[in-house]
XYZ file of C-alpha atoms in Angstrom:
326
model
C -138.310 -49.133 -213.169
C -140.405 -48.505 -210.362
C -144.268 -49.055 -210.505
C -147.530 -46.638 -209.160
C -148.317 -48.709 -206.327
C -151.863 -48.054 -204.767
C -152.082 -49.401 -201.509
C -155.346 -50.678 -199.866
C -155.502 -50.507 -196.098
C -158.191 -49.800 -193.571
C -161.145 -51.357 -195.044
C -164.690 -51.581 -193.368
C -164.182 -54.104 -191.001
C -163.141 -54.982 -187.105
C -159.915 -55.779 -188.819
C -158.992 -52.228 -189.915
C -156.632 -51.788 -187.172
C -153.989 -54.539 -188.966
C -155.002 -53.279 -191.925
C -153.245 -50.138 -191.203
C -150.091 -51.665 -189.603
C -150.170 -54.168 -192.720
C -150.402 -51.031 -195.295
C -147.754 -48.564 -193.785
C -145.130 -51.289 -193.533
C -145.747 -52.053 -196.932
C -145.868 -48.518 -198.271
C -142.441 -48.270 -196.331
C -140.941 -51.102 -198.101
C -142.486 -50.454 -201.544
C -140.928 -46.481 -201.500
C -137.216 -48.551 -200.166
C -137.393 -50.172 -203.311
C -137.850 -47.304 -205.491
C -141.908 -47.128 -206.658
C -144.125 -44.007 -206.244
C -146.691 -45.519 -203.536
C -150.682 -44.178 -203.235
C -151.787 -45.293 -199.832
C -155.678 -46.009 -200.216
C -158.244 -46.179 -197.412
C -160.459 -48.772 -198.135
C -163.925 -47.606 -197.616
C -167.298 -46.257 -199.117
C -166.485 -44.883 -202.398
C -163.270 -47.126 -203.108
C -164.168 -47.453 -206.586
C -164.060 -43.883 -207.647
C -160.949 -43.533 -205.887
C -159.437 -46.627 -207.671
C -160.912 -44.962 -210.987
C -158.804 -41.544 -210.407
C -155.353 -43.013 -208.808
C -153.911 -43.703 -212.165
C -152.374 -46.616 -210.635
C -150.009 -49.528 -212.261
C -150.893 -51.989 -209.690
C -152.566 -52.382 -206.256
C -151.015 -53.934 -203.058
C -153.815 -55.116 -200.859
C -153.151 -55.156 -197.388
C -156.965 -55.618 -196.036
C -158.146 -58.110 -194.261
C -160.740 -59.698 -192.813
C -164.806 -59.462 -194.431
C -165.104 -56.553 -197.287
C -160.940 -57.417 -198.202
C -159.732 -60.275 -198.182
C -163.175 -62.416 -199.059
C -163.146 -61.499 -202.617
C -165.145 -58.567 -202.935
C -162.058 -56.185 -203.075
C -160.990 -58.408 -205.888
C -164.027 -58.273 -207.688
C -163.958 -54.600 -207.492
C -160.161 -54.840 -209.007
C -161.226 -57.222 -212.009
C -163.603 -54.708 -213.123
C -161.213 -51.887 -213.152
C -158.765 -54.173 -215.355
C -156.559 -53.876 -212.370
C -153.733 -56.135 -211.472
C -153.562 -56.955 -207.498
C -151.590 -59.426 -205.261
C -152.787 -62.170 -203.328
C -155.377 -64.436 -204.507
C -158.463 -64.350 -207.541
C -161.858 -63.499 -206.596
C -163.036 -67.181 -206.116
C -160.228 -68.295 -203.909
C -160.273 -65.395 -201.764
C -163.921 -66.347 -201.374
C -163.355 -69.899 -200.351
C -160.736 -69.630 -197.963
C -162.653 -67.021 -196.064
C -165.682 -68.997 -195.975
C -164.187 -71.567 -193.388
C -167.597 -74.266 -193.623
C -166.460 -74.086 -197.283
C -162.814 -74.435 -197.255
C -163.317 -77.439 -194.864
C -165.296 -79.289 -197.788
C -162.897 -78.702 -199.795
C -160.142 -79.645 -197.956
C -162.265 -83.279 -197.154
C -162.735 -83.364 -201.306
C -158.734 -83.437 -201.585
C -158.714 -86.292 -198.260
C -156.669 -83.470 -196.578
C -157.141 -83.982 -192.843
C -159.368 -81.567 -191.133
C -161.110 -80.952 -187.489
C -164.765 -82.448 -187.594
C -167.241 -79.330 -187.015
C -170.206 -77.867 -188.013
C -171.191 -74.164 -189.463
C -174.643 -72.321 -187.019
C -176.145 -68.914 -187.825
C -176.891 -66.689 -185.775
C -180.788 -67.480 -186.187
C -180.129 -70.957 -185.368
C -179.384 -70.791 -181.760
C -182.360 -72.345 -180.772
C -180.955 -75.703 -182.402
C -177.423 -75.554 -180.995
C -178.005 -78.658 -178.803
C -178.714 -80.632 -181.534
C -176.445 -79.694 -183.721
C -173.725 -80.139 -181.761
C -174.458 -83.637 -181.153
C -172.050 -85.791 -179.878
C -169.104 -82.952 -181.229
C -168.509 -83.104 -177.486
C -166.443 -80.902 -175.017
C -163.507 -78.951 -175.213
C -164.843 -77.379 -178.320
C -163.298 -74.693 -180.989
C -165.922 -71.752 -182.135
C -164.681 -68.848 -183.968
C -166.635 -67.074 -187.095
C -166.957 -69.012 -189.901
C -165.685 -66.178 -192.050
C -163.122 -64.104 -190.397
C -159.542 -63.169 -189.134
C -157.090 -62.653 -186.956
C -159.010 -64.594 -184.552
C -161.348 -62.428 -183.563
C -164.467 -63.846 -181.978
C -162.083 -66.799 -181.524
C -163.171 -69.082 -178.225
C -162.279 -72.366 -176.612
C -165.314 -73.878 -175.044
C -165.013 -76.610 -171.675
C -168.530 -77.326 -171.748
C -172.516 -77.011 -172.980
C -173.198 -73.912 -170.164
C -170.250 -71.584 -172.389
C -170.918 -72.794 -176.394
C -174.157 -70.763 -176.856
C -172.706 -67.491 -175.385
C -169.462 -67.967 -177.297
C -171.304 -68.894 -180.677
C -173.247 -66.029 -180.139
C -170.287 -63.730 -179.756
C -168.920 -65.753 -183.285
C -171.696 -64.238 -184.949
C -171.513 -60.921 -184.654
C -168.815 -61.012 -186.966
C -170.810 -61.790 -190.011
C -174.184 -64.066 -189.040
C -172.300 -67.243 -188.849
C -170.500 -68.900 -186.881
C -168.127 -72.535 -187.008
C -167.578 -75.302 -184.160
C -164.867 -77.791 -184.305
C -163.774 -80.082 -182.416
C -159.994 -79.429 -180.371
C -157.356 -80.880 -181.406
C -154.610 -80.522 -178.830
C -151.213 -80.066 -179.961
C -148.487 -77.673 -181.657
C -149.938 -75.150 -183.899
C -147.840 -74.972 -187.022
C -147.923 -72.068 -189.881
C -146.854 -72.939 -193.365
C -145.960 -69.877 -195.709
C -146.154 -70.222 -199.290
C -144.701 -67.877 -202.316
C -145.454 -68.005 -205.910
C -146.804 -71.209 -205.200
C -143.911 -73.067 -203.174
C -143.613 -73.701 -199.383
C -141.117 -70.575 -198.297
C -140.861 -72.120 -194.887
C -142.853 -72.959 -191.427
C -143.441 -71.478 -187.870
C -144.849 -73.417 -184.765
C -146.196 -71.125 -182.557
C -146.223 -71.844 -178.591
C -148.347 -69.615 -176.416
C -148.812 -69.772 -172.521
C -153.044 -70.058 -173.067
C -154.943 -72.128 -175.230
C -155.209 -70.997 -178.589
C -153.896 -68.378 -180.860
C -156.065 -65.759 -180.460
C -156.104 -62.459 -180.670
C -154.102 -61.211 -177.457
C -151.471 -64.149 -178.405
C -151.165 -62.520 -182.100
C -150.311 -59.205 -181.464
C -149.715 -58.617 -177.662
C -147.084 -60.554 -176.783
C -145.835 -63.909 -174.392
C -145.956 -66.185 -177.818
C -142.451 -67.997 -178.481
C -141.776 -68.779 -181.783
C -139.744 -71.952 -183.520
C -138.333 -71.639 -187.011
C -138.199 -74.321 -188.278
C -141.089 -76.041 -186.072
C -140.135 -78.881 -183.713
C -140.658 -81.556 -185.802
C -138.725 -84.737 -187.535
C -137.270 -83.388 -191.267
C -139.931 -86.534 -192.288
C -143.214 -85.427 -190.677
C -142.177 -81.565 -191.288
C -141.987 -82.484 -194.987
C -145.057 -83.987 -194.407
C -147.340 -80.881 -193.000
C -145.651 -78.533 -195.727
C -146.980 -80.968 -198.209
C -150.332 -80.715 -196.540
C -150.311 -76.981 -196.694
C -149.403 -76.607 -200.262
C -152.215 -79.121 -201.178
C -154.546 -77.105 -198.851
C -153.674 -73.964 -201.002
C -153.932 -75.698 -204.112
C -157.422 -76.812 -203.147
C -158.955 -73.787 -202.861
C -157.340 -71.866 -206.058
C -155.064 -69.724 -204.197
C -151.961 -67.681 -205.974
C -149.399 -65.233 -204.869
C -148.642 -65.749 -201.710
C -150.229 -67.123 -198.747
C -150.325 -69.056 -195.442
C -151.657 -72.397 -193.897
C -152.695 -72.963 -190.726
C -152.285 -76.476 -189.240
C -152.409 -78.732 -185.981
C -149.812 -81.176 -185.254
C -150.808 -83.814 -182.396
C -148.493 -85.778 -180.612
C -149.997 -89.015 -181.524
C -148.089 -88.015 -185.138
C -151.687 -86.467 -186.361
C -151.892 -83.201 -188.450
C -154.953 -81.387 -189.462
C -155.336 -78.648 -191.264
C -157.350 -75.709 -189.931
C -157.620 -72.811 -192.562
C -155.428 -70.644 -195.371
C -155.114 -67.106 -194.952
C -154.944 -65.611 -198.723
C -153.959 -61.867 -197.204
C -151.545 -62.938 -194.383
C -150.479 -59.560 -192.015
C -147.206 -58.090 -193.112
C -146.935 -56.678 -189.587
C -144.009 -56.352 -187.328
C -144.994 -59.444 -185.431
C -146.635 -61.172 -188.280
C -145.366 -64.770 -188.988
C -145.171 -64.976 -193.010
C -142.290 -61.980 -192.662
C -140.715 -64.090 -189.731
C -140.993 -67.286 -192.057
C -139.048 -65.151 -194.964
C -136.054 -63.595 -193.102
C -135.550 -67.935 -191.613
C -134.789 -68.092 -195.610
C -132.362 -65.067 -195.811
C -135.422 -62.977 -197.484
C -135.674 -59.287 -195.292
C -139.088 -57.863 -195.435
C -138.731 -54.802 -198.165
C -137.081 -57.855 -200.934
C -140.323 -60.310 -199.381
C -142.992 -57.111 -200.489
C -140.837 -56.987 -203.351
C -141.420 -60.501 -204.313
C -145.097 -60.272 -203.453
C -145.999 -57.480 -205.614
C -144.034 -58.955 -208.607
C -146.361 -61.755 -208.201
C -149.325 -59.461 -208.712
C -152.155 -60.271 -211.541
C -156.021 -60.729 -212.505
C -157.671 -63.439 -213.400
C -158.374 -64.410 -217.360
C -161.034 -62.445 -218.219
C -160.793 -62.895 -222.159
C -162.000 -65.563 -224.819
C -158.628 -67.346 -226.052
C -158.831 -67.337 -230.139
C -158.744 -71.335 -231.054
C -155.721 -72.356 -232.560
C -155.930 -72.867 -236.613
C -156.232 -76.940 -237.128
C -153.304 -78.688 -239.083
C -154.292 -82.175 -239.363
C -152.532 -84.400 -242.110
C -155.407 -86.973 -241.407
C -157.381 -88.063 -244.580
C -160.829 -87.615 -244.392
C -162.962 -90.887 -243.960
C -165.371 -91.521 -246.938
C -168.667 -91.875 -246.934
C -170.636 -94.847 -247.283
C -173.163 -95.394 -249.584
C -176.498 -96.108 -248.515
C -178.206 -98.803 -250.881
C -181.914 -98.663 -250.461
């Protein structure tokens, strides 16, 4: 029987633009597969529209800050909700890049070296890059779609590109580049679904190469069956690390000097027409309406309850006191 399906799309966000693309696909696939679908525009006053939607379920198709970093979810516990993707704290990990990366190092996954800056620390950029050395990674340390995304060549370029990091959300993080095949790891109800390497003519996957055009795609990646087993290991540890459930995807770095890194997870991956964890499903035989099938059947909230202890049945005879002779 089919479900009330409230979508959330839009959000606050320089992300709002996927957002949309993200939502109507899925509201097209959800009404193909026979539910009554709410689209809802993520925004001031979200909670009293949540409270009046009479909805069975939402389908969250934010991202980005104010979606996809937890406080959506929050907002969903409290209204006793159920929602796909991942819990509150997970959501809140894996968006918080400086974070993730300690996490990641906790589990010995490998990960770029880097550093996290705000944006009133500029004045101590020299220092704390250090020896981090040149060509450089900054992006913001909580953020998507690789916005604000820069590869830096040298010390004249990393203040005016951490600078620009900033402005999406105060902070900003610097790795160090790791040259070599970018590789994309989707996971389902917590098993690898399948991988993507993605080969664009620049340097990085940034925004332009996302979503307009001249990237070439390989499915499965161009890798041994050994070391491809290997970086889908990785990714499903990464995910693990950080709490994450539903559905997701892992971004990695494969060197040719047999090296892989791990570079983020994306708990709200796009569900766009050239989005990779839809490209990644139909390399498994899984078209896109039965993959936003999957994905909402997957939906849930976290535990909120106290669990009643079980009654103890021990057959154990009680040990007898000992007498205390004064």
């Amino acid at each position: 029987m089919g479900k009330r399906v409230g979508v959330l799309m839009g959000g606050w966000g320089e992300e709002r633009e996927v957002s949309l693309k993200t939502g109507e696909a899925a509201v097209a696939a959800l009404e193909a597969e026979g539910h009554t679908v709410t689209r809802v525009f993520a925004g001031p006053g979200l909670d009293r529209v949540l409270r009046t939607a009479e909805l069975d379920v939402a389908f969250v198709a934010l991202h980005g800050r104010m979606g996809e970093d937890g406080k959506v979810q929050g907002l969903l516990e409290l209204l006793e909700l159920p929602y796909t993707g991942s819990g509150v704290l997970a959501s809140a990990l894996a968006m918080n890049k400086p974070f993730a990366k300690k996490l990641f190092r906790l589990h010995n996954l490998p990960t770029p070296q880097g550093y996290r800056i705000g944006r009133e620390e500029l004045a101590l950029l020299p220092e704390r890059h250090g020896d981090l050395g040149f060509p450089c990674v900054v992006k913001p340390a909580c953020g998507g779609s690789s916005l604000g995304l820069a590869l830096v060549h040298d010390a004249e370029a990393l203040a005016p590109a951490v600078a620009n990091a900033c402005r999406f959300g105060g902070e900003a993080l610097v790795e160090r580049f790791v040259r070599g095949h970018e590789v994309t790891v989707g996971i389902l109800g917590g098993e690898v679904l399948g991988s993507c390497e993605i080969a664009t003519p620049r340097e990085g996957f940034d925004y332009d190469a996302k979503y307009k055009g001249g990237t070439s795609y390989f499915l499965p990646p161009r890798l041994s069956p050994t070391r491809l087993a290997n970086v889908e290991s990785l990714a499903l540890t990464a995910w693990r690390a950080l709490g994450c459930r539903g559905y997701g995807r892992v971004d990695l770095i494969c060197t040719e000097e047999q090296n892989d890194f791990v570079l983020e997870v994306n708990t709200l991956p796009g569900l766009t027409p050239t989005s990779l964890l839809p490209k990644i499903a139909a390399q498994r035989g899984i078209g896109f309406s039965q993959l936003v099938e999957r994905i909402l059947g997957l939906a849930t909230r976290d535990e909120a309850g106290v669990t009643e202890l079980p009654a103890l049945t021990s057959t154990a005879q009680p040990t007898p006191r000992r007498a205390v002779v004064g």
